[in-house]
Structure formats: structure tokens, C-alpha cells
């Protein structure tokens, strides 16, 4: 008997929605992605793609496209905030390929997103922009757009991010993400500016992830492809006005906050001419990601937004897409769809919850005040370089 060919509708063309689109299309189904924005792009600057994500991307034929726009960091270096001394160094090349089956890539988000969009188009995924979903009929199933148009499908996947309308429709109530008490300053500085300072040379000579830990804050820095830009993320306590989640900030804020940190980090911050800050929010675990009709499921930040302290938010959204696509590829009869969605949820929910909770726990490790506990942490890090686990 021929396998069923479903019409799958995905809400949201973010990294999660596009990954699900690729995996589902490669599994033999028709895929339409609806995106509210008027252009296809990604906001923010750099992104880390760990091997639990790169393995899927490679299996979809994306190694060359992402390699072309990425840097391979040789190591992950955890540093003390005061002097930048390396407390722990975890090699990434060739370890992640050999042990975890994929590279650890860095790239600009826009390049990652474009690689996914190009792949979608090359395999026949349809993407419609200017298509904001405002309502879902879970039984039909169908979505209503802001324009009033109604679009039906066999299966609807809600991949519409942190402030998900799909989650709200599924729950039948507003369910805003929770504040975490932290924010992220996201910054790009020009490598040619860094080159003027001899003491910054080590950060651009050999690509690595450099990570400074200090009281209430941390900094994550890495080189982007082409040596044009250096990516800096500074995490600090949330100081944003109520109800504003993204805004431009005065660079003097970060100069003041980090004034007693490693002089080299301070020097990088002195090169910053413009900066945006983002309130960091996450989700509590939902009771279910699927609708009882068996024709709808959530994916990515829409159901498991996380603090970025394990660099896993997009990675687990890619995993969601990969697992969903693999299961849909096994479908032999349409009547199996509700069971397949339950299986998807069963395979994913515990894992993503442990990553969301684990990311929050990392804050206590990274943001320790100076004192006995912090000295013990540093001693342990110096003694046993911890292997990453993907
Ligand atoms: P989104 O990227 O939010 O995409 C949702 C899409 O849905 C958007 O395009 C939106 O326009 C669209 N949409 C929304 N509502 C509707 C609607 N009603 N109708 C139609 N379309 C709609 N993750 C990593 O793996 N590695 C990292 O290094 C990393 N660093 C991070 C650093 C910071 C500072 C932050 C804040 C996050 C970081 N993350 C990282 C997390 C990662 O960015 C997110 O987890 C990931 O982008 C979520 O993807 P998504 O597709 O689920 O959601």
C-alpha cells in the first residue's frame, strides 16, 4: 500500500519551523510554511550550532551550505571574570565530530536561516510571508490568517516562537513566557578594530568560544566567518522597563557594569558603538504539546523556550523538527497520526524540559558571587576539564 502523503502546515519560519519543514518534506509530505513577517530573516547576531543540531542538519544535506558560512571553534574556554585566566578548556575539534557525530559550528543567524530557507525551496517546501495566523480550528484542522483567509491541512505544527499564538489557542488562554530576571546585550564589533589592540589578538587568531563568568553576569564571545565581525553576548540582571522586551541601549551601561572585569573584555566593550538588549524569558513545562484531535502539535520556543546558557534553544528546536519528520516518514496509514504525535511528544518533552531546567541551573554556576563556593567551583574546573555532553 502506498504511504499516505499529508498536507502539513507549519506556523512560523524560524529556525525550528524551517527545520521541521525540511524533515517533513524529506519524509515525503507536502509542506506549507506560514510566516507573519514581510521578509524571511533572523534577528540577533551569532549563534552556536552544537553537534546534537549539526547531526540533523548534515543528515538533511546541509553540511556544505553551513560549513561555508561557519567557523569551527577549536575549544570552549571558561575564564575567570577578573583576569580572564582560563579555568577550564574543553576541546571541540575533532572531539565533537568523533564522539558526537557532528561539528560545533558558529555562524551569523541570518546565514543559518538562509541555508534553511534555500534548502526548503530546493526540495519544494512552500513558504508564504505576510501570513499571520490568528485562529486555529483543531478539529478541521485549519488556520485563519489576519487577512481572513482560511487554510486547511491534514496536520498543523505550531512553531511560532516565544509568544506563540498557537500555544495560546491550544491552551484556550493567554500563557505569557516567564521573566527570568536576566537580559542579554547582543553586540557585533569589527575585527579590524580589534586588530589595532595587541592584547586582543588571541581572540581573533584562533577561533574559540570564550566565556567569562562573574557575579550576576557572564560574557560569551566568538569570531564569525570572514573575520569581519566578532560576536559578543553579555548577560546581566534585567534592568528593562516593564512590557519592553527588546530595545537599544547606551553602551555606557555595559562599560559601567563590566568595569572590574578582565581588561581585555573591557577593551572589547570599549569598541562597542551600538548595542541592543533583549529580556530573557523562558517557559514552564506544558501538560501537553498536542491537541486531542491528533492533528496539531507544538515545536521549538513555542513549547520550550529556554535561557540560552547551554546554547541549546535553537538546537532542540532543530531536534524537534528532525524527530517529527522521522516519525512522519514511518506513517503507513493516516489513522496513525494521533499516535505518531503522541510519540513525538513522548520522545521530546522530558529531554527539552531537562534542558530548560539545566540552563536555569547553569546560572547559579556561572554567576557565583566571589567567595568560598566560587573558589571551590574554580578549583574543580581547573582540576577536571568537564567534557561537554550532547
Ligand atoms: P522563533 O525563532 O521565534 O521563530 C518563530 C517564527 O514564527 C518567527 O519567524 C515569527 O515571526 C513567526 N510567527 C510568530 N507568530 C506567528 C503567527 N501568529 N503567524 C505566523 N508566524 C508567526 N540557541 C542555540 O541553539 N544556540 C545559541 O547559541 C543560542 N543563543 C542565543 C542567544 C540569545 C541571547 C538568545 C535570546 C537565544 C539564543 N538561542 C540559542 C535560542 C534560539 O535563538 C531560539 O531558541 C530559537 O531561535 C527558537 O526558534 P523557533 O523557530 O522555535 O522560534
Coordinates of C-alpha atoms and ligand atoms in Angstrom, one line a residue:
X1 CA 0.0 0.0 0.0
X2 CA 1.4 3.5 -0.9
X3 CA 2.4 5.6 2.1
X4 CA 0.0 8.5 2.9
X5 CA 1.1 11.9 1.7
X6 CA -0.1 14.5 4.2
X7 CA -0.6 18.2 3.7
X8 CA 1.4 19.7 6.6
X9 CA 1.0 23.3 7.6
X10 CA 3.7 24.9 9.7
X11 CA 3.1 28.2 11.5
X12 CA 6.4 30.2 11.8
X13 CA 9.5 30.3 9.6
X14 CA 12.1 30.5 12.4
X15 CA 14.9 28.0 12.8
X16 CA 12.5 25.5 14.3
X17 CA 9.7 25.8 11.8
X18 CA 12.1 25.6 8.8
X19 CA 13.9 22.5 10.3
X20 CA 10.5 20.8 10.7
X21 CA 9.6 21.8 7.1
X22 CA 12.8 20.2 5.7
X23 CA 12.5 17.0 7.7
X24 CA 8.8 16.6 6.9
X25 CA 9.3 17.3 3.2
X26 CA 12.2 14.8 3.1
X27 CA 9.8 12.3 4.7
X28 CA 7.6 12.6 1.6
X29 CA 4.8 15.0 2.7
X30 CA 3.6 18.3 1.2
X31 CA 4.7 21.3 3.3
X32 CA 3.4 24.9 3.5
X33 CA 5.0 27.3 6.0
X34 CA 3.1 30.5 7.0
X35 CA 5.2 33.4 8.3
X36 CA 3.8 36.6 9.7
X37 CA 6.8 38.8 8.8
X38 CA 7.1 40.5 5.4
X39 CA 10.6 39.1 4.8
X40 CA 12.3 35.9 5.6
X41 CA 15.2 36.6 8.0
X42 CA 16.5 36.1 11.6
X43 CA 17.2 38.8 14.2
X44 CA 20.1 38.9 16.6
X45 CA 23.8 38.2 15.7
X46 CA 25.8 35.0 16.1
X47 CA 24.5 31.5 17.0
X48 CA 26.3 28.4 18.2
X49 CA 25.2 25.2 16.5
X50 CA 26.2 22.3 18.7
X51 CA 26.5 18.7 17.4
X52 CA 23.1 17.5 18.5
X53 CA 21.8 20.0 16.0
X54 CA 24.5 19.8 13.3
X55 CA 24.0 16.0 13.1
X56 CA 20.4 16.6 11.9
X57 CA 21.4 19.4 9.5
X58 CA 24.1 17.2 8.0
X59 CA 21.6 14.3 7.5
X60 CA 19.4 16.8 5.5
X61 CA 22.4 17.5 3.2
X62 CA 23.3 20.9 4.7
X63 CA 26.9 20.3 5.7
X64 CA 28.4 22.2 2.8
X65 CA 26.0 25.1 3.0
X66 CA 26.5 25.7 6.7
X67 CA 30.3 25.0 6.6
X68 CA 30.6 27.7 4.0
X69 CA 29.2 30.4 6.4
X70 CA 30.6 29.0 9.7
X71 CA 33.6 28.9 11.9
X72 CA 34.8 25.8 13.8
X73 CA 35.8 26.9 17.3
X74 CA 38.8 24.8 18.4
X75 CA 37.8 24.9 22.1
X76 CA 35.4 26.2 24.7
X77 CA 37.3 28.3 27.3
X78 CA 35.8 29.2 30.6
X79 CA 37.5 32.2 32.1
X80 CA 37.6 34.0 35.4
X81 CA 35.9 37.4 35.2
X82 CA 38.7 39.3 37.0
X83 CA 41.7 38.5 34.9
X84 CA 40.4 36.2 32.1
X85 CA 42.5 33.3 33.3
X86 CA 41.3 30.1 31.7
X87 CA 39.7 27.9 34.4
X88 CA 38.6 25.1 32.1
X89 CA 39.3 24.3 28.4
X90 CA 37.2 21.8 26.5
X91 CA 38.5 20.8 23.1
X92 CA 35.8 20.8 20.4
X93 CA 37.8 19.8 17.3
X94 CA 37.9 16.9 16.5
X95 CA 36.1 15.8 19.6
X96 CA 32.5 16.7 18.7
X97 CA 32.8 15.0 15.2
X98 CA 34.4 11.9 16.7
X99 CA 32.3 11.5 19.8
X100 CA 29.0 13.2 19.0
X101 CA 28.9 12.8 15.2
X102 CA 28.8 16.4 14.1
X103 CA 30.8 19.7 14.2
X104 CA 30.3 22.5 16.6
X105 CA 29.6 25.5 14.3
X106 CA 29.4 29.2 14.9
X107 CA 27.7 31.5 12.3
X108 CA 25.6 34.5 11.8
X109 CA 21.9 33.7 12.4
X110 CA 20.9 35.2 9.1
X111 CA 23.3 32.8 7.3
X112 CA 21.9 29.8 9.2
X113 CA 18.4 30.9 8.4
X114 CA 19.2 31.5 4.8
X115 CA 20.7 28.0 4.4
X116 CA 17.4 26.5 5.8
X117 CA 15.3 28.7 3.5
X118 CA 17.3 27.7 0.4
X119 CA 17.1 24.0 1.3
X120 CA 13.3 24.4 1.8
X121 CA 12.9 25.9 -1.7
X122 CA 15.2 23.3 -3.3
X123 CA 13.0 20.5 -2.1
X124 CA 9.6 22.0 -2.8
X125 CA 8.6 23.4 0.6
X126 CA 6.2 26.4 0.0
X127 CA 6.7 29.5 2.3
X128 CA 4.2 32.3 2.4
X129 CA 5.2 35.6 4.1
X130 CA 2.8 38.3 5.4
X131 CA 0.7 35.4 6.7
X132 CA -0.1 35.9 10.4
X133 CA -2.2 33.1 11.9
X134 CA -4.8 34.5 14.3
X135 CA -7.0 31.4 15.0
X136 CA -6.8 27.7 14.8
X137 CA -9.6 25.1 14.3
X138 CA -8.0 22.0 15.7
X139 CA -10.7 19.6 14.5
X140 CA -10.9 20.6 10.8
X141 CA -7.9 21.3 11.1
X142 CA -7.4 24.8 9.6
X143 CA -5.9 28.2 10.4
X144 CA -7.4 31.6 9.9
X145 CA -5.0 34.4 8.8
X146 CA -5.2 38.1 9.7
X147 CA -6.4 38.7 6.2
X148 CA -9.4 36.4 7.0
X149 CA -8.3 33.6 4.7
X150 CA -8.8 30.1 6.0
X151 CA -6.3 27.4 5.1
X152 CA -6.8 23.7 5.8
X153 CA -4.3 20.9 6.2
X154 CA -4.0 17.3 7.5
X155 CA -1.6 18.4 10.2
X156 CA -0.7 21.7 11.8
X157 CA 2.6 22.4 13.5
X158 CA 2.8 25.5 15.7
X159 CA 6.4 26.8 15.5
X160 CA 5.7 30.4 16.2
X161 CA 8.2 31.1 19.0
X162 CA 8.2 32.5 22.5
X163 CA 5.0 34.5 22.3
X164 CA 3.2 31.7 20.5
X165 CA -0.4 32.3 19.3
X166 CA -0.6 28.6 18.6
X167 CA 0.1 27.8 22.2
X168 CA -2.5 30.3 23.3
X169 CA -5.1 28.7 21.0
X170 CA -4.2 25.2 22.2
X171 CA -4.5 26.2 25.9
X172 CA -7.5 28.4 25.3
X173 CA -5.9 31.2 27.4
X174 CA -3.0 33.6 27.4
X175 CA 0.1 32.0 28.7
X176 CA 2.9 34.5 28.5
X177 CA 6.5 33.3 29.0
X178 CA 8.0 34.0 32.4
X179 CA 10.7 36.5 33.2
X180 CA 14.0 35.0 34.2
X181 CA 15.5 38.2 35.8
X182 CA 18.3 38.3 33.2
X183 CA 18.8 40.1 29.9
X184 CA 21.3 39.8 27.0
X185 CA 23.2 42.6 25.3
X186 CA 23.9 41.4 21.8
X187 CA 26.8 43.0 20.1
X188 CA 28.9 42.8 16.9
X189 CA 32.3 44.5 16.8
X190 CA 34.6 44.8 13.8
X191 CA 37.6 42.5 13.8
X192 CA 39.6 45.2 12.1
X193 CA 39.1 47.4 15.2
X194 CA 40.2 44.5 17.4
X195 CA 43.4 44.1 15.3
X196 CA 44.5 47.5 16.5
X197 CA 45.0 46.1 20.0
X198 CA 47.8 43.6 20.5
X199 CA 46.2 42.1 23.7
X200 CA 43.1 41.1 21.7
X201 CA 45.0 39.2 19.1
X202 CA 44.5 35.8 20.8
X203 CA 40.7 36.1 20.4
X204 CA 40.8 36.5 16.7
X205 CA 43.9 34.4 15.8
X206 CA 42.3 31.1 16.5
X207 CA 38.5 30.7 16.7
X208 CA 37.3 29.6 20.1
X209 CA 34.3 30.2 22.4
X210 CA 35.5 32.5 25.2
X211 CA 33.3 32.6 28.2
X212 CA 33.9 34.9 31.2
X213 CA 32.0 34.0 34.5
X214 CA 31.4 36.6 37.3
X215 CA 29.0 37.8 39.9
X216 CA 25.5 38.1 38.4
X217 CA 26.7 38.1 34.9
X218 CA 28.7 36.3 32.1
X219 CA 30.1 37.1 28.7
X220 CA 30.2 34.8 25.6
X221 CA 32.4 35.8 22.7
X222 CA 33.3 34.3 19.4
X223 CA 34.5 35.1 15.9
X224 CA 32.2 35.0 12.9
X225 CA 33.0 33.9 9.4
X226 CA 35.1 36.0 7.1
X227 CA 36.9 37.7 10.0
X228 CA 34.6 40.7 9.6
X229 CA 32.8 40.6 13.0
X230 CA 33.3 39.4 16.5
X231 CA 30.2 38.4 18.3
X232 CA 29.7 39.3 22.0
X233 CA 26.8 38.4 24.2
X234 CA 26.8 40.0 27.7
X235 CA 24.3 38.6 30.2
X236 CA 23.3 40.9 33.2
X237 CA 20.4 41.3 35.6
X238 CA 17.3 42.6 33.9
X239 CA 17.0 46.4 34.1
X240 CA 14.5 46.9 31.3
X241 CA 11.3 48.8 31.6
X242 CA 8.1 46.8 32.1
X243 CA 6.5 45.5 28.9
X244 CA 9.5 46.2 26.7
X245 CA 11.4 43.1 25.7
X246 CA 13.9 44.4 23.1
X247 CA 15.4 47.9 23.0
X248 CA 18.6 49.8 22.0
X249 CA 20.8 50.5 25.0
X250 CA 23.5 53.0 25.8
X251 CA 27.0 51.4 25.5
X252 CA 27.9 53.2 28.8
X253 CA 25.6 50.7 30.6
X254 CA 27.9 47.8 29.8
X255 CA 31.1 49.8 30.3
X256 CA 29.9 50.6 33.8
X257 CA 28.7 47.1 34.6
X258 CA 31.9 45.3 33.4
X259 CA 34.4 47.9 34.7
X260 CA 36.1 45.5 37.1
X261 CA 36.2 42.6 34.6
X262 CA 39.2 41.3 32.6
X263 CA 40.8 44.3 31.0
X264 CA 40.7 42.6 27.6
X265 CA 36.9 42.2 27.8
X266 CA 36.7 45.8 28.9
X267 CA 38.7 46.7 25.8
X268 CA 36.3 44.9 23.5
X269 CA 33.4 46.6 25.2
X270 CA 35.2 50.0 24.7
X271 CA 34.9 49.3 20.9
X272 CA 31.1 48.9 21.0
X273 CA 29.3 51.7 19.3
X274 CA 25.8 50.4 19.3
X275 CA 24.0 47.7 21.3
X276 CA 20.6 46.1 21.7
X277 CA 19.3 44.5 24.8
X278 CA 16.9 41.6 25.0
X279 CA 14.9 40.5 28.0
X280 CA 15.4 36.8 28.6
X281 CA 12.3 34.7 29.1
X282 CA 11.5 31.0 29.3
X283 CA 8.6 28.6 29.5
X284 CA 7.3 26.3 32.3
X285 CA 6.6 22.8 31.1
X286 CA 3.2 22.4 29.4
X287 CA 1.0 19.5 30.3
X288 CA 0.8 18.6 26.6
X289 CA 2.1 19.9 23.2
X290 CA -0.6 18.2 21.2
X291 CA -4.3 18.6 20.6
X292 CA -6.7 15.7 21.4
X293 CA -7.8 15.8 17.7
X294 CA -4.4 14.3 16.9
X295 CA -3.9 16.9 14.1
X296 CA -1.8 19.5 15.9
X297 CA 1.5 19.8 17.8
X298 CA 3.8 22.5 19.0
X299 CA 7.5 22.7 18.5
X300 CA 10.6 24.9 19.4
X301 CA 10.3 28.0 21.6
X302 CA 6.5 27.8 21.3
X303 CA 6.6 25.0 23.9
X304 CA 10.1 25.0 25.5
X305 CA 11.7 28.5 25.4
X306 CA 14.9 28.4 27.5
X307 CA 17.6 30.6 28.9
X308 CA 20.5 30.4 26.3
X309 CA 23.1 29.3 28.9
X310 CA 23.6 25.9 27.3
X311 CA 23.3 27.4 23.8
X312 CA 20.6 24.8 23.1
X313 CA 17.3 26.8 22.3
X314 CA 17.5 26.5 18.5
X315 CA 19.4 23.2 18.7
X316 CA 16.5 21.5 20.4
X317 CA 14.0 23.1 18.0
X318 CA 16.1 21.6 15.2
X319 CA 15.9 18.2 17.0
X320 CA 12.1 18.6 17.4
X321 CA 11.8 19.0 13.7
X322 CA 14.1 16.1 12.9
X323 CA 12.3 13.7 15.3
X324 CA 8.9 14.8 14.0
X325 CA 10.0 14.4 10.4
X326 CA 11.5 10.9 11.1
X327 CA 8.2 9.8 12.7
X328 CA 6.1 11.2 9.9
X329 CA 8.3 9.2 7.5
X330 CA 7.2 6.0 9.2
X331 CA 3.4 6.7 8.8
X332 CA 1.7 3.9 7.0
X333 CA -1.9 5.0 7.4
X334 CA -3.5 8.3 8.3
X335 CA -5.2 6.8 11.3
X336 CA -1.8 6.5 12.9
X337 CA -1.3 10.3 13.0
X338 CA -2.6 10.9 16.6
X339 CA -0.3 8.1 17.9
X340 CA 2.6 9.5 16.0
X341 CA 2.1 13.0 17.5
X342 CA 1.9 11.4 21.0
X343 CA 5.1 9.5 20.3
X344 CA 6.8 12.8 19.2
X345 CA 5.7 14.5 22.4
X346 CA 6.8 11.4 24.4
X347 CA 10.2 11.4 22.8
X348 CA 10.8 15.1 23.2
X349 CA 9.2 16.6 26.3
X350 CA 11.4 15.2 29.0
X351 CA 14.5 16.0 27.1
X352 CA 13.6 19.6 26.4
X353 CA 12.4 20.2 30.0
X354 CA 15.7 18.9 31.3
X355 CA 17.5 21.3 29.0
X356 CA 15.3 24.3 30.0
X357 CA 15.8 23.5 33.8
X358 CA 19.5 22.7 33.2
X359 CA 20.0 26.1 31.5
X360 CA 18.5 27.8 34.5
X361 CA 20.7 25.8 36.9
X362 CA 23.8 26.9 34.9
X363 CA 23.1 30.5 36.0
X364 CA 24.0 29.6 39.6
X365 CA 27.2 28.1 38.4
X366 CA 28.2 30.9 36.1
X367 CA 27.0 33.9 38.2
X368 CA 28.5 33.0 41.6
X369 CA 29.5 35.8 43.9
X370 CA 33.2 35.8 45.0
X371 CA 33.7 33.6 48.0
X372 CA 34.3 30.0 49.2
X373 CA 31.8 28.4 46.8
X374 CA 33.2 30.3 43.8
X375 CA 36.8 29.2 44.8
X376 CA 35.7 25.6 45.0
X377 CA 34.0 25.9 41.6
X378 CA 37.2 27.3 40.1
X379 CA 39.3 24.6 41.7
X380 CA 37.0 21.8 40.3
X381 CA 37.0 23.4 36.9
X382 CA 40.8 23.7 36.8
X383 CA 41.2 20.1 38.0
X384 CA 38.7 18.2 35.8
X385 CA 38.0 19.9 32.5
X386 CA 34.4 18.8 32.0
X387 CA 33.5 17.1 28.7
X388 CA 30.5 18.6 27.0
X389 CA 27.6 16.2 26.6
X390 CA 25.4 16.5 23.5
Ligands
LIG1 P1 11.4 31.8 16.5 O1 12.8 31.9 16.1 O2 10.9 32.8 17.5 O3 10.6 31.7 15.2 C1 9.2 31.9 15.3 C2 8.7 32.4 13.9 O4 7.3 32.4 13.9 C3 9.1 33.8 13.7 O5 9.6 33.9 12.3 C4 7.8 34.6 13.8 O6 7.8 35.8 13.0 C5 6.8 33.6 13.4 N1 5.5 33.9 14.0 C6 5.2 34.2 15.2 N2 3.8 34.3 15.4 C7 3.3 34.0 14.2 C8 1.9 33.9 13.8 N3 0.9 34.2 14.6 N4 1.7 33.6 12.5 C9 2.7 33.3 11.6 N5 4.0 33.4 12.0 C10 4.3 33.7 13.3 N6 20.0 28.8 20.6 C11 21.0 27.9 20.1 O7 20.7 26.8 19.8 N7 22.3 28.3 20.2 C12 22.7 29.6 20.6 O8 23.9 29.9 20.6 C13 21.7 30.5 21.1 N8 22.0 31.7 21.5 C14 21.0 32.5 22.0 C15 21.4 33.8 22.5 C16 20.4 34.6 22.9 C17 20.8 35.9 23.5 C18 19.0 34.2 22.9 C19 17.9 35.2 23.3 C20 18.6 33.0 22.4 C21 19.6 32.1 21.9 N9 19.3 30.8 21.4 C22 20.3 30.0 21.0 C23 17.9 30.4 21.4 C24 17.3 30.5 20.0 O9 17.5 31.7 19.4 C25 15.8 30.1 20.0 O10 15.6 29.0 20.8 C26 15.3 29.8 18.6 O11 15.6 30.8 17.6 C27 13.8 29.4 18.6 O12 13.4 29.1 17.3 P2 11.9 28.9 16.9 O13 11.8 28.6 15.5 O14 11.2 28.0 17.9 O15 11.2 30.3 17.2

